[in-house]
mmCIF file with all atom_site columns, C-alpha atoms in Angstrom:
data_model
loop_
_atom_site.group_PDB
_atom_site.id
_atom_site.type_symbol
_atom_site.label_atom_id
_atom_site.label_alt_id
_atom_site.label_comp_id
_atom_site.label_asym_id
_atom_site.label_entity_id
_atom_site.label_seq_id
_atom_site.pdbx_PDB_ins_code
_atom_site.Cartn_x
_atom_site.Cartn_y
_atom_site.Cartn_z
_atom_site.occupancy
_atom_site.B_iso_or_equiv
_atom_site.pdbx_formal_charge
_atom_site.auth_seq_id
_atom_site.auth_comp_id
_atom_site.auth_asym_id
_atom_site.auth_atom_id
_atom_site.pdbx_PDB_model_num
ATOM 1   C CA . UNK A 1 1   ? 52.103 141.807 137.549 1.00 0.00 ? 1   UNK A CA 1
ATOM 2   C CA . UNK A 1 2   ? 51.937 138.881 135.122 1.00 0.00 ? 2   UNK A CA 1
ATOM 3   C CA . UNK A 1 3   ? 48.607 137.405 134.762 1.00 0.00 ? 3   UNK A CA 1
ATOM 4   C CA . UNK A 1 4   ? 48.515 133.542 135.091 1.00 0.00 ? 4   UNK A CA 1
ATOM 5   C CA . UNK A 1 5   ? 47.233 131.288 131.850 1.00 0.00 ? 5   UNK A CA 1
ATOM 6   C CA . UNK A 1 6   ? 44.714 129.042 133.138 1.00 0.00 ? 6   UNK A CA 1
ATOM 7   C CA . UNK A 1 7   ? 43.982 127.471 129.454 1.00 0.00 ? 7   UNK A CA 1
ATOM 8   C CA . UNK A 1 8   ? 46.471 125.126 130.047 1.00 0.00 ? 8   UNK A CA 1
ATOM 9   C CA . UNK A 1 9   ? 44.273 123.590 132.402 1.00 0.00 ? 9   UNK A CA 1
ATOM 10  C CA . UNK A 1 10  ? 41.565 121.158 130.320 1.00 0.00 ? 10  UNK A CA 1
ATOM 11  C CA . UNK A 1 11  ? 41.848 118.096 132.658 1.00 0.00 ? 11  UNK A CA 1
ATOM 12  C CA . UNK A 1 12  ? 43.045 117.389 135.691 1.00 0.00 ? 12  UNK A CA 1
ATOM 13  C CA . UNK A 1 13  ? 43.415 113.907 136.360 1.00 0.00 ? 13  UNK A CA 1
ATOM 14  C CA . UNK A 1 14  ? 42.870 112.647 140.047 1.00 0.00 ? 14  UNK A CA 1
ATOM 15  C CA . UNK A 1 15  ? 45.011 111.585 142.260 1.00 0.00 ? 15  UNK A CA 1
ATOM 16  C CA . UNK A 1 16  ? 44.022 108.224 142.200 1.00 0.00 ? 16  UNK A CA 1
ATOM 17  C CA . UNK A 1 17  ? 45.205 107.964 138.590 1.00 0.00 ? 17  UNK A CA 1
ATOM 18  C CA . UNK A 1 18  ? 48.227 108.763 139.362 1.00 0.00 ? 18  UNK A CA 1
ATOM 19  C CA . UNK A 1 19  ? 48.929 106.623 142.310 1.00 0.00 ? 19  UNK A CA 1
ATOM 20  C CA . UNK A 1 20  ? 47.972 103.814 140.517 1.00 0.00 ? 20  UNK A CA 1
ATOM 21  C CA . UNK A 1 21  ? 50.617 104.055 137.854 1.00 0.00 ? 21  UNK A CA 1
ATOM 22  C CA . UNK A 1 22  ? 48.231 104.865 134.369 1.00 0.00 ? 22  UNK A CA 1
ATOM 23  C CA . UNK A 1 23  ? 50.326 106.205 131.203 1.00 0.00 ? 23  UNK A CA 1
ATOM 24  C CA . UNK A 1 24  ? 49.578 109.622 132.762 1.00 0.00 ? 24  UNK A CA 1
ATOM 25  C CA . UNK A 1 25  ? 53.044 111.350 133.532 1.00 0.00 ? 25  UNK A CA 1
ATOM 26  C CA . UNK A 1 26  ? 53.332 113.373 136.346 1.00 0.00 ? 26  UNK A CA 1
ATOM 27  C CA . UNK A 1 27  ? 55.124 116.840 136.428 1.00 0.00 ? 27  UNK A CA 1
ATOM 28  C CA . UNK A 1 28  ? 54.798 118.968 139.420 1.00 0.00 ? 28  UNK A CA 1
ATOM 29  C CA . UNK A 1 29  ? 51.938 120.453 141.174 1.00 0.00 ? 29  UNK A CA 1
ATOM 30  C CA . UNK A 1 30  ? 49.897 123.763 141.229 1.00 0.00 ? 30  UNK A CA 1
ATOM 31  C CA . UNK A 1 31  ? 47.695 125.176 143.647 1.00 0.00 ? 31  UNK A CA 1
ATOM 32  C CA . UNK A 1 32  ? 47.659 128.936 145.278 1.00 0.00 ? 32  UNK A CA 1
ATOM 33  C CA . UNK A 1 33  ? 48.758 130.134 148.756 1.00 0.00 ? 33  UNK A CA 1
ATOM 34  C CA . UNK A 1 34  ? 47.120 132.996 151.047 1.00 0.00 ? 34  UNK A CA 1
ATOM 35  C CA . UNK A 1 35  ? 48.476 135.995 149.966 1.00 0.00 ? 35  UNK A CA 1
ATOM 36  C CA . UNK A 1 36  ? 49.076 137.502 153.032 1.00 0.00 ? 36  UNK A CA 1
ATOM 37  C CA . UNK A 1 37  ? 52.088 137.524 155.238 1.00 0.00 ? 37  UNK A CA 1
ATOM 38  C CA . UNK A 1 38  ? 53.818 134.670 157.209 1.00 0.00 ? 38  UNK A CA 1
ATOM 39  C CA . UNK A 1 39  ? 56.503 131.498 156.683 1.00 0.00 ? 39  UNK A CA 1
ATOM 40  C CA . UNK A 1 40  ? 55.006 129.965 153.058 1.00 0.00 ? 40  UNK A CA 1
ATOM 41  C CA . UNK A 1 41  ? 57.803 129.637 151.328 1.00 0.00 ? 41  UNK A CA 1
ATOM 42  C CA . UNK A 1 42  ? 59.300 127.459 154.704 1.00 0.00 ? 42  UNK A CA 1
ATOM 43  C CA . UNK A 1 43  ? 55.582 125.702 154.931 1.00 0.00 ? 43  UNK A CA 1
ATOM 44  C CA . UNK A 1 44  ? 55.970 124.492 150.556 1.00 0.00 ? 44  UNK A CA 1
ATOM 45  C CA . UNK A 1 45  ? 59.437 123.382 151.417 1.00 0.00 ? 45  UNK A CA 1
ATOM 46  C CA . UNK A 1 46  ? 58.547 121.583 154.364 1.00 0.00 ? 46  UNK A CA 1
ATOM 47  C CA . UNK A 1 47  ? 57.608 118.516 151.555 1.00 0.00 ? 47  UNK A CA 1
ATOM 48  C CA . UNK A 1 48  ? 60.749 117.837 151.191 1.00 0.00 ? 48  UNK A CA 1
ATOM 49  C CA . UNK A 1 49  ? 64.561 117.877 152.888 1.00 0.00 ? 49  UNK A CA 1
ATOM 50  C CA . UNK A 1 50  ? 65.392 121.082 151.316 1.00 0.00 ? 50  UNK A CA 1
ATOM 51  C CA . UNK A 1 51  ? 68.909 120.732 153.487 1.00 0.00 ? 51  UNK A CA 1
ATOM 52  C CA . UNK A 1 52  ? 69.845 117.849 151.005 1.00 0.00 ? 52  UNK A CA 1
ATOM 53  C CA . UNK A 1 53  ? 69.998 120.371 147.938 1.00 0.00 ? 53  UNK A CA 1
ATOM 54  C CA . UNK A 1 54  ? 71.736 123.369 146.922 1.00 0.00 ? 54  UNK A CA 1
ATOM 55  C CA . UNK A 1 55  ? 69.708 126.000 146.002 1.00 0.00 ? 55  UNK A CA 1
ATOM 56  C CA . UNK A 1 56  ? 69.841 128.786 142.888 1.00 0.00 ? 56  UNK A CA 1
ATOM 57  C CA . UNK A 1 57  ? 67.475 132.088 143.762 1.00 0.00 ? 57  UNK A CA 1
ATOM 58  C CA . UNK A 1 58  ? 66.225 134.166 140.742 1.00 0.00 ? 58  UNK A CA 1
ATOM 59  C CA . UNK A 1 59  ? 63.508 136.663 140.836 1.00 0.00 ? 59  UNK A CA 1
ATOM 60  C CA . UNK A 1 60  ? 62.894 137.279 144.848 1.00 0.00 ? 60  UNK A CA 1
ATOM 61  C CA . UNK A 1 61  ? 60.564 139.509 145.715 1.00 0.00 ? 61  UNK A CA 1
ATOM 62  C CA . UNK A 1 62  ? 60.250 139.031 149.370 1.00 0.00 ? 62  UNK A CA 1
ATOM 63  C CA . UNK A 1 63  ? 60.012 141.530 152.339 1.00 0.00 ? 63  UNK A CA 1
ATOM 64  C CA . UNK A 1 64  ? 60.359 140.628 155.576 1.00 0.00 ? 64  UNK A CA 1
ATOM 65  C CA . UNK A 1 65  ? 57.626 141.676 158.132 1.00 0.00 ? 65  UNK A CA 1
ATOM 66  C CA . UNK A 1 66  ? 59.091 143.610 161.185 1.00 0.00 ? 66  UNK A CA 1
ATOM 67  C CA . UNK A 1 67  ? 57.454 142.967 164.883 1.00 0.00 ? 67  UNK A CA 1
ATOM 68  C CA . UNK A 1 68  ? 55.428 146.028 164.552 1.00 0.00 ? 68  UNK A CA 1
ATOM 69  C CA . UNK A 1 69  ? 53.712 144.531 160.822 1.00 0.00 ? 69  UNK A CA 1
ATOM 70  C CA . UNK A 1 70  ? 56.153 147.028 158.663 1.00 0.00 ? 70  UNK A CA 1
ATOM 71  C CA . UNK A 1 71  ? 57.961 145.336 155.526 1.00 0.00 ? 71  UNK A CA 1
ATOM 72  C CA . UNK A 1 72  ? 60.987 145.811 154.471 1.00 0.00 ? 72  UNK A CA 1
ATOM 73  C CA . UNK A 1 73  ? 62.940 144.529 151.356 1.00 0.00 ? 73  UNK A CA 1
ATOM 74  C CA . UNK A 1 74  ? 64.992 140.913 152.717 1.00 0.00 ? 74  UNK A CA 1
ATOM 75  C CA . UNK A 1 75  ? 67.092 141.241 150.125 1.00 0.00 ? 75  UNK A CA 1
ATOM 76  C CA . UNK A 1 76  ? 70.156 142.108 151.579 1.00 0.00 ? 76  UNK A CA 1
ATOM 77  C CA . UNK A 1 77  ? 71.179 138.635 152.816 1.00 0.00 ? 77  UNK A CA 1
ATOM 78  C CA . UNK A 1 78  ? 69.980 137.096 149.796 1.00 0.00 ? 78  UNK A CA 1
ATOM 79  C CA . UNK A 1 79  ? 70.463 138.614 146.609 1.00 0.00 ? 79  UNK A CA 1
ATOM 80  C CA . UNK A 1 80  ? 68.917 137.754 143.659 1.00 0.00 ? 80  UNK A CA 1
ATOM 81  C CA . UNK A 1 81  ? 70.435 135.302 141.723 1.00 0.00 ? 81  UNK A CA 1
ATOM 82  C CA . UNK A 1 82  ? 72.477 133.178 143.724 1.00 0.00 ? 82  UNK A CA 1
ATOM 83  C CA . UNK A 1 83  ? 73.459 130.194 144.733 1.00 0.00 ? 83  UNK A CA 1
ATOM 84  C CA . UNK A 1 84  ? 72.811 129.439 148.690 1.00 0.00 ? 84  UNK A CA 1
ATOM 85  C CA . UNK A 1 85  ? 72.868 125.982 150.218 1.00 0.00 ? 85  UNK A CA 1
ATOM 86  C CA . UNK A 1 86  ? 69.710 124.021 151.588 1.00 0.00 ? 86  UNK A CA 1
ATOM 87  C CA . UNK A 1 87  ? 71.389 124.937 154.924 1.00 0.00 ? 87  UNK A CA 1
ATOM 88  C CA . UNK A 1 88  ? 71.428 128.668 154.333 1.00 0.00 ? 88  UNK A CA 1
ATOM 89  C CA . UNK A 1 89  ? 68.576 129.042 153.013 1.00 0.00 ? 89  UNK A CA 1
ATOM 90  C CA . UNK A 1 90  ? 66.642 126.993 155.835 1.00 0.00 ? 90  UNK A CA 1
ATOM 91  C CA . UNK A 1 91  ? 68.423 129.341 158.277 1.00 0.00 ? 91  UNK A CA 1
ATOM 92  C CA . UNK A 1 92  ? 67.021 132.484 156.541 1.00 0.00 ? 92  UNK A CA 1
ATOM 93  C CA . UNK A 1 93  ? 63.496 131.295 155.718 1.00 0.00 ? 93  UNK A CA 1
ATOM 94  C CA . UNK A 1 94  ? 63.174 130.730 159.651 1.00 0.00 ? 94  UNK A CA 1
ATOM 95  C CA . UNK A 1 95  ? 63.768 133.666 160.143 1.00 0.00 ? 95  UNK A CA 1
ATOM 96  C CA . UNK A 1 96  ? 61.032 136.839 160.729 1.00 0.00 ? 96  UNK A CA 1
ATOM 97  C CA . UNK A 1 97  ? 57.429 136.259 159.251 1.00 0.00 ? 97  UNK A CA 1
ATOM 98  C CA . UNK A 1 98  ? 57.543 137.003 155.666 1.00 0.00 ? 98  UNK A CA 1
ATOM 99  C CA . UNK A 1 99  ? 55.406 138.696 152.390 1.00 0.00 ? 99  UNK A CA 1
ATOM 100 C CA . UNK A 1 100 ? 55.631 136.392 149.405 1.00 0.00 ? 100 UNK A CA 1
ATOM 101 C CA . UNK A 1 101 ? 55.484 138.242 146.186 1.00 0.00 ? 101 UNK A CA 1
ATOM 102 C CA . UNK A 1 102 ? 57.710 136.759 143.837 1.00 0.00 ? 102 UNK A CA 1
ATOM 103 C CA . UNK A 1 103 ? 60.654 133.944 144.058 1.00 0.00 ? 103 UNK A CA 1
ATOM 104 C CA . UNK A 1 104 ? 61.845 131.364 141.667 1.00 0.00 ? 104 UNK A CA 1
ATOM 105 C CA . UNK A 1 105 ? 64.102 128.435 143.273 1.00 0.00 ? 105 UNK A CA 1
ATOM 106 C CA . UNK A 1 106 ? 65.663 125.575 141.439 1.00 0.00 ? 106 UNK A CA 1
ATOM 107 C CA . UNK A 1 107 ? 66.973 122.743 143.534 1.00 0.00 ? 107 UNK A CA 1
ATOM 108 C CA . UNK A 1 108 ? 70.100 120.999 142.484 1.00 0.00 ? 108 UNK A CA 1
ATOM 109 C CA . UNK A 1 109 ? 71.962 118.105 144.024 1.00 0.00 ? 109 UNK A CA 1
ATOM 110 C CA . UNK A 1 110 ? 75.127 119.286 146.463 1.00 0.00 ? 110 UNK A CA 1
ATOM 111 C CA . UNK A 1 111 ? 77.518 120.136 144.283 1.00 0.00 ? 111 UNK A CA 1
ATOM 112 C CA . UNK A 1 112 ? 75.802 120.465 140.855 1.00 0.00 ? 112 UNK A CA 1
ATOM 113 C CA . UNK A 1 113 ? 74.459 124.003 140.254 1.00 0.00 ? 113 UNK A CA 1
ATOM 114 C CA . UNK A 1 114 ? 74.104 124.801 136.970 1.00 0.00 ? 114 UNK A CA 1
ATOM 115 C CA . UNK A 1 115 ? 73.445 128.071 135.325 1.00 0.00 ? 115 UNK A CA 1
ATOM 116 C CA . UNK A 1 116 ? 69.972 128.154 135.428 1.00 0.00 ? 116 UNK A CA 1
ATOM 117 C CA . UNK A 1 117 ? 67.483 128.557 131.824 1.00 0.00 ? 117 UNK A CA 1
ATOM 118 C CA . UNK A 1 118 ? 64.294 129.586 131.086 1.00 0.00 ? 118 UNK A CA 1
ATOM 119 C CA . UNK A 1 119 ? 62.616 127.344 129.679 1.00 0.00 ? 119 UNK A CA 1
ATOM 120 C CA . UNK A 1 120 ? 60.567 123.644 130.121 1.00 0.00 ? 120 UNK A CA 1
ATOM 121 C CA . UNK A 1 121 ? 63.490 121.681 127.601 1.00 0.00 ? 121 UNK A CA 1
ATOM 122 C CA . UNK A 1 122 ? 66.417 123.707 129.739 1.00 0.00 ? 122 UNK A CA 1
ATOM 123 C CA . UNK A 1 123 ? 64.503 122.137 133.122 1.00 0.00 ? 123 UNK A CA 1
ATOM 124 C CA . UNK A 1 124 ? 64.117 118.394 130.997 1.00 0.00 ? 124 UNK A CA 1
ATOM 125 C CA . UNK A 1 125 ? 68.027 118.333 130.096 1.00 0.00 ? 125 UNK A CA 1
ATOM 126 C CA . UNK A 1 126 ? 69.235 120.058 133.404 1.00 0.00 ? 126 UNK A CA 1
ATOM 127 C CA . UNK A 1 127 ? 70.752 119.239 136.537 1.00 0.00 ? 127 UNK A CA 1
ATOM 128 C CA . UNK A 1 128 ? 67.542 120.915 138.115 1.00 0.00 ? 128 UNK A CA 1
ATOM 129 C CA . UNK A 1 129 ? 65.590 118.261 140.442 1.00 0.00 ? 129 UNK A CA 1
ATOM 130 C CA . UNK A 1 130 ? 62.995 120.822 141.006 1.00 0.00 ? 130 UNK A CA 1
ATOM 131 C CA . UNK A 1 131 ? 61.668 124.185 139.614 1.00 0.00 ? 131 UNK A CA 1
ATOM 132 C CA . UNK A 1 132 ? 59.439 126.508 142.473 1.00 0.00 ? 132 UNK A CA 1
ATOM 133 C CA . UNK A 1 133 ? 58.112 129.533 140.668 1.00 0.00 ? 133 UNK A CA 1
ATOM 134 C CA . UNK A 1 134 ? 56.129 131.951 143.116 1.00 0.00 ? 134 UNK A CA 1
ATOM 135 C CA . UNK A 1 135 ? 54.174 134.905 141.284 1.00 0.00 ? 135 UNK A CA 1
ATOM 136 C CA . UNK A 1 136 ? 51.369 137.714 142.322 1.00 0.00 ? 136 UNK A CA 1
ATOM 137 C CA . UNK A 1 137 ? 51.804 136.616 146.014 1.00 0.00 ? 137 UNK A CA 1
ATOM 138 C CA . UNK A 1 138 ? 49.315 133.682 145.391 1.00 0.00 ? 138 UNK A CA 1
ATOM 139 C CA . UNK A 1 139 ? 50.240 131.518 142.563 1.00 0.00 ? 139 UNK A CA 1
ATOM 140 C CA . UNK A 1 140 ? 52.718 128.841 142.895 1.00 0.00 ? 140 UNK A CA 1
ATOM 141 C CA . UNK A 1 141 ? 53.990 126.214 140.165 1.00 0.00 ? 141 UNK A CA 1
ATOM 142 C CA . UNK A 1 142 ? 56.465 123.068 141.381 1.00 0.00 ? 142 UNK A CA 1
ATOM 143 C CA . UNK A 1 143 ? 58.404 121.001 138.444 1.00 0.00 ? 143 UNK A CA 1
ATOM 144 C CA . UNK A 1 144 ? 59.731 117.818 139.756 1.00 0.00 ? 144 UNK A CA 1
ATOM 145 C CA . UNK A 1 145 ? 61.946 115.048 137.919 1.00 0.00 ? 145 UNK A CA 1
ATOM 146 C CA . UNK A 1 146 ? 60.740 112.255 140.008 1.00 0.00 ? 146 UNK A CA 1
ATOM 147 C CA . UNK A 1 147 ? 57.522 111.614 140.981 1.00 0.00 ? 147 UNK A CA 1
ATOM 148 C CA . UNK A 1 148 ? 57.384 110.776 144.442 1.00 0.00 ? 148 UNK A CA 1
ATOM 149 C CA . UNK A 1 149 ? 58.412 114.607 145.287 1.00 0.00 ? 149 UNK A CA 1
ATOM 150 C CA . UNK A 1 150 ? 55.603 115.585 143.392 1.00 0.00 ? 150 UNK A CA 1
ATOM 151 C CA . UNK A 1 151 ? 53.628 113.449 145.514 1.00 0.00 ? 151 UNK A CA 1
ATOM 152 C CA . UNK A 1 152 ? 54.968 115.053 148.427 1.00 0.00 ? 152 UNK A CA 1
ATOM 153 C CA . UNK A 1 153 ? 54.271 118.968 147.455 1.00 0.00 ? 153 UNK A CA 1
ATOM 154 C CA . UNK A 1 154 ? 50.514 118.083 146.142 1.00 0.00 ? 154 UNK A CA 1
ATOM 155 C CA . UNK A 1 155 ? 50.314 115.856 150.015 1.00 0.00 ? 155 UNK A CA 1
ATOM 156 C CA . UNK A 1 156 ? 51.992 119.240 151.598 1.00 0.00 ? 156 UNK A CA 1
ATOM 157 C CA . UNK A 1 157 ? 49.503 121.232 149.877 1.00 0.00 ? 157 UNK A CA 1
ATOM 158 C CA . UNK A 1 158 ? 46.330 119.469 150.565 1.00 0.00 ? 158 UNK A CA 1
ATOM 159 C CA . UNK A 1 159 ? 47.609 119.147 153.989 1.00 0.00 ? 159 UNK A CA 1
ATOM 160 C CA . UNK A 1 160 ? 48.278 122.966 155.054 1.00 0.00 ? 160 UNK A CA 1
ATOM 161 C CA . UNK A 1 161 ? 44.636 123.451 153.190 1.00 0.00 ? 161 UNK A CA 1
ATOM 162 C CA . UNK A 1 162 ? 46.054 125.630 149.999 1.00 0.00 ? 162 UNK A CA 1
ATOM 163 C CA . UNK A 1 163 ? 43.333 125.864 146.956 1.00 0.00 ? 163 UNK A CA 1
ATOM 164 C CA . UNK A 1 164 ? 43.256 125.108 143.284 1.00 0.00 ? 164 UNK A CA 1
ATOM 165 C CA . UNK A 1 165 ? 45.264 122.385 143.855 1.00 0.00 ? 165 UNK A CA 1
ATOM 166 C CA . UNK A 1 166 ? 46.036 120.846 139.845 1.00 0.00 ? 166 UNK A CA 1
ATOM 167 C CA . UNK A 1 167 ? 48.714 117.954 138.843 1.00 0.00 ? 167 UNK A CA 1
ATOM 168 C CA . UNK A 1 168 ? 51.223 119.114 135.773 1.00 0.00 ? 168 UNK A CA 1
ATOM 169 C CA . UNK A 1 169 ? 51.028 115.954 133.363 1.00 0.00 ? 169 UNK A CA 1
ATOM 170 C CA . UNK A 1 170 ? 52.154 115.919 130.244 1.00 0.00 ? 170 UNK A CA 1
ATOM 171 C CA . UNK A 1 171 ? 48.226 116.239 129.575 1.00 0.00 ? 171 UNK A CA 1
ATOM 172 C CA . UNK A 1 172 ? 48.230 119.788 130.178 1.00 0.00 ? 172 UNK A CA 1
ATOM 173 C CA . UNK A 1 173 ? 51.836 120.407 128.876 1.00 0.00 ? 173 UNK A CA 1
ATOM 174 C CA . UNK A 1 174 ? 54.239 121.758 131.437 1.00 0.00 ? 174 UNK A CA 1
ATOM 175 C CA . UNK A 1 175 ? 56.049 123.089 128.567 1.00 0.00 ? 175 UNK A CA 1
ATOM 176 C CA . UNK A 1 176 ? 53.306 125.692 127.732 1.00 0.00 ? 176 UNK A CA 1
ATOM 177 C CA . UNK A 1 177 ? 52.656 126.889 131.293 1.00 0.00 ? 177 UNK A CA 1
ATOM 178 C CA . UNK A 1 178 ? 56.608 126.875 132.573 1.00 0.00 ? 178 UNK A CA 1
ATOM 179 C CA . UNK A 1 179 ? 57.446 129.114 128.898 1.00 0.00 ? 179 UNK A CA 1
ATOM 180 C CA . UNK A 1 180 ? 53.936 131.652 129.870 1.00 0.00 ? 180 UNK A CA 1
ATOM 181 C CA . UNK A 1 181 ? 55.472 132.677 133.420 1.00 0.00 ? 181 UNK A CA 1
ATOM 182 C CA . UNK A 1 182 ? 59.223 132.566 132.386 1.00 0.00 ? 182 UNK A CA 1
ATOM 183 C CA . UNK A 1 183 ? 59.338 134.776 128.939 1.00 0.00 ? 183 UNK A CA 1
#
């Protein structure tokens, strides 16, 4: 399992700051999720109207718990690397309780997937509106182009009570921490 960098993290400016429109430029959000099974990915996406975007799914590591707590590998409907829409992928993340392990997910507007890159300048020049990148069950990193959707995933976390909730500014370069997960 890839171990997560927290160096990146020297300040962490409040929330406050950024609602009241300093110089600071907001990026995404951080925090961790329980690492134990259930509908996370659904409850992150909940911030926003996933159905409104297409989706591209890289790197899903995500088994499906069966009514008697066995897991097995989801990965039949969705394989990995594809392109699904917000629709489809709403349908299958209602679905049976599920085990988080790894997932990335890059929203796009209908109609404007892109091959996807793998790095912070690839995210900057995309298409992309948003970057999700799951890892070790418990880690999760959000990328947003506008603002007000990262206002909605640090709200979404705070609100379902996830920890080490952090902002991504350009104060603790998204660039460095996007590159560590995604070599």
């Amino acid at each position: 399992m890839k171990n997560r960098n927290y160096s990146v993290f020297i300040r962490q400016p409040s929330y406050d700051k950024v609602e009241r429109g300093d110089s600071m430029s907001l990026r995404g959000v951080s925090f961790e999720i329980p690492n134990e099974p259930g509908r996370i990915l659904l409850d992150i996406l909940s911030a926003i109207e996933m159905k409104e975007y297409d989706w591209f799914l890289r790197n899903f590591d995500f088994p499906i718990q069966t009514m008697d707590g066995e897991l097995y590998d989801s990965l039949e409907e969705f394989s990995v690397d594809q392109n699904v829409t917000g629709r489809e992928l709403a349908k299958w993340l209602r679905g049976p309780s599920n085990y988080l392990i790894f997932a990335e997910l890059f929203a796009f507007q209908s109609g404007q997937t892109e091959e996807v890159g793998m790095t912070y300048e690839w995210f900057q020049e995309s298409n992309c509106h948003i970057a999700i990148l799951i890892y070790d069950c418990t880690y999760v990193d959000i990328y947003c182009k506008e603002q007000h959707v990262s206002e909605a995933f640090y709200e979404n976390a705070v609100k379902r009570g996830y920890t080490g909730i952090e902002w991504v500014t350009d104060d603790n370069d998204p660039r460095t921490r996007l590159s560590v997960w995604l070599e």
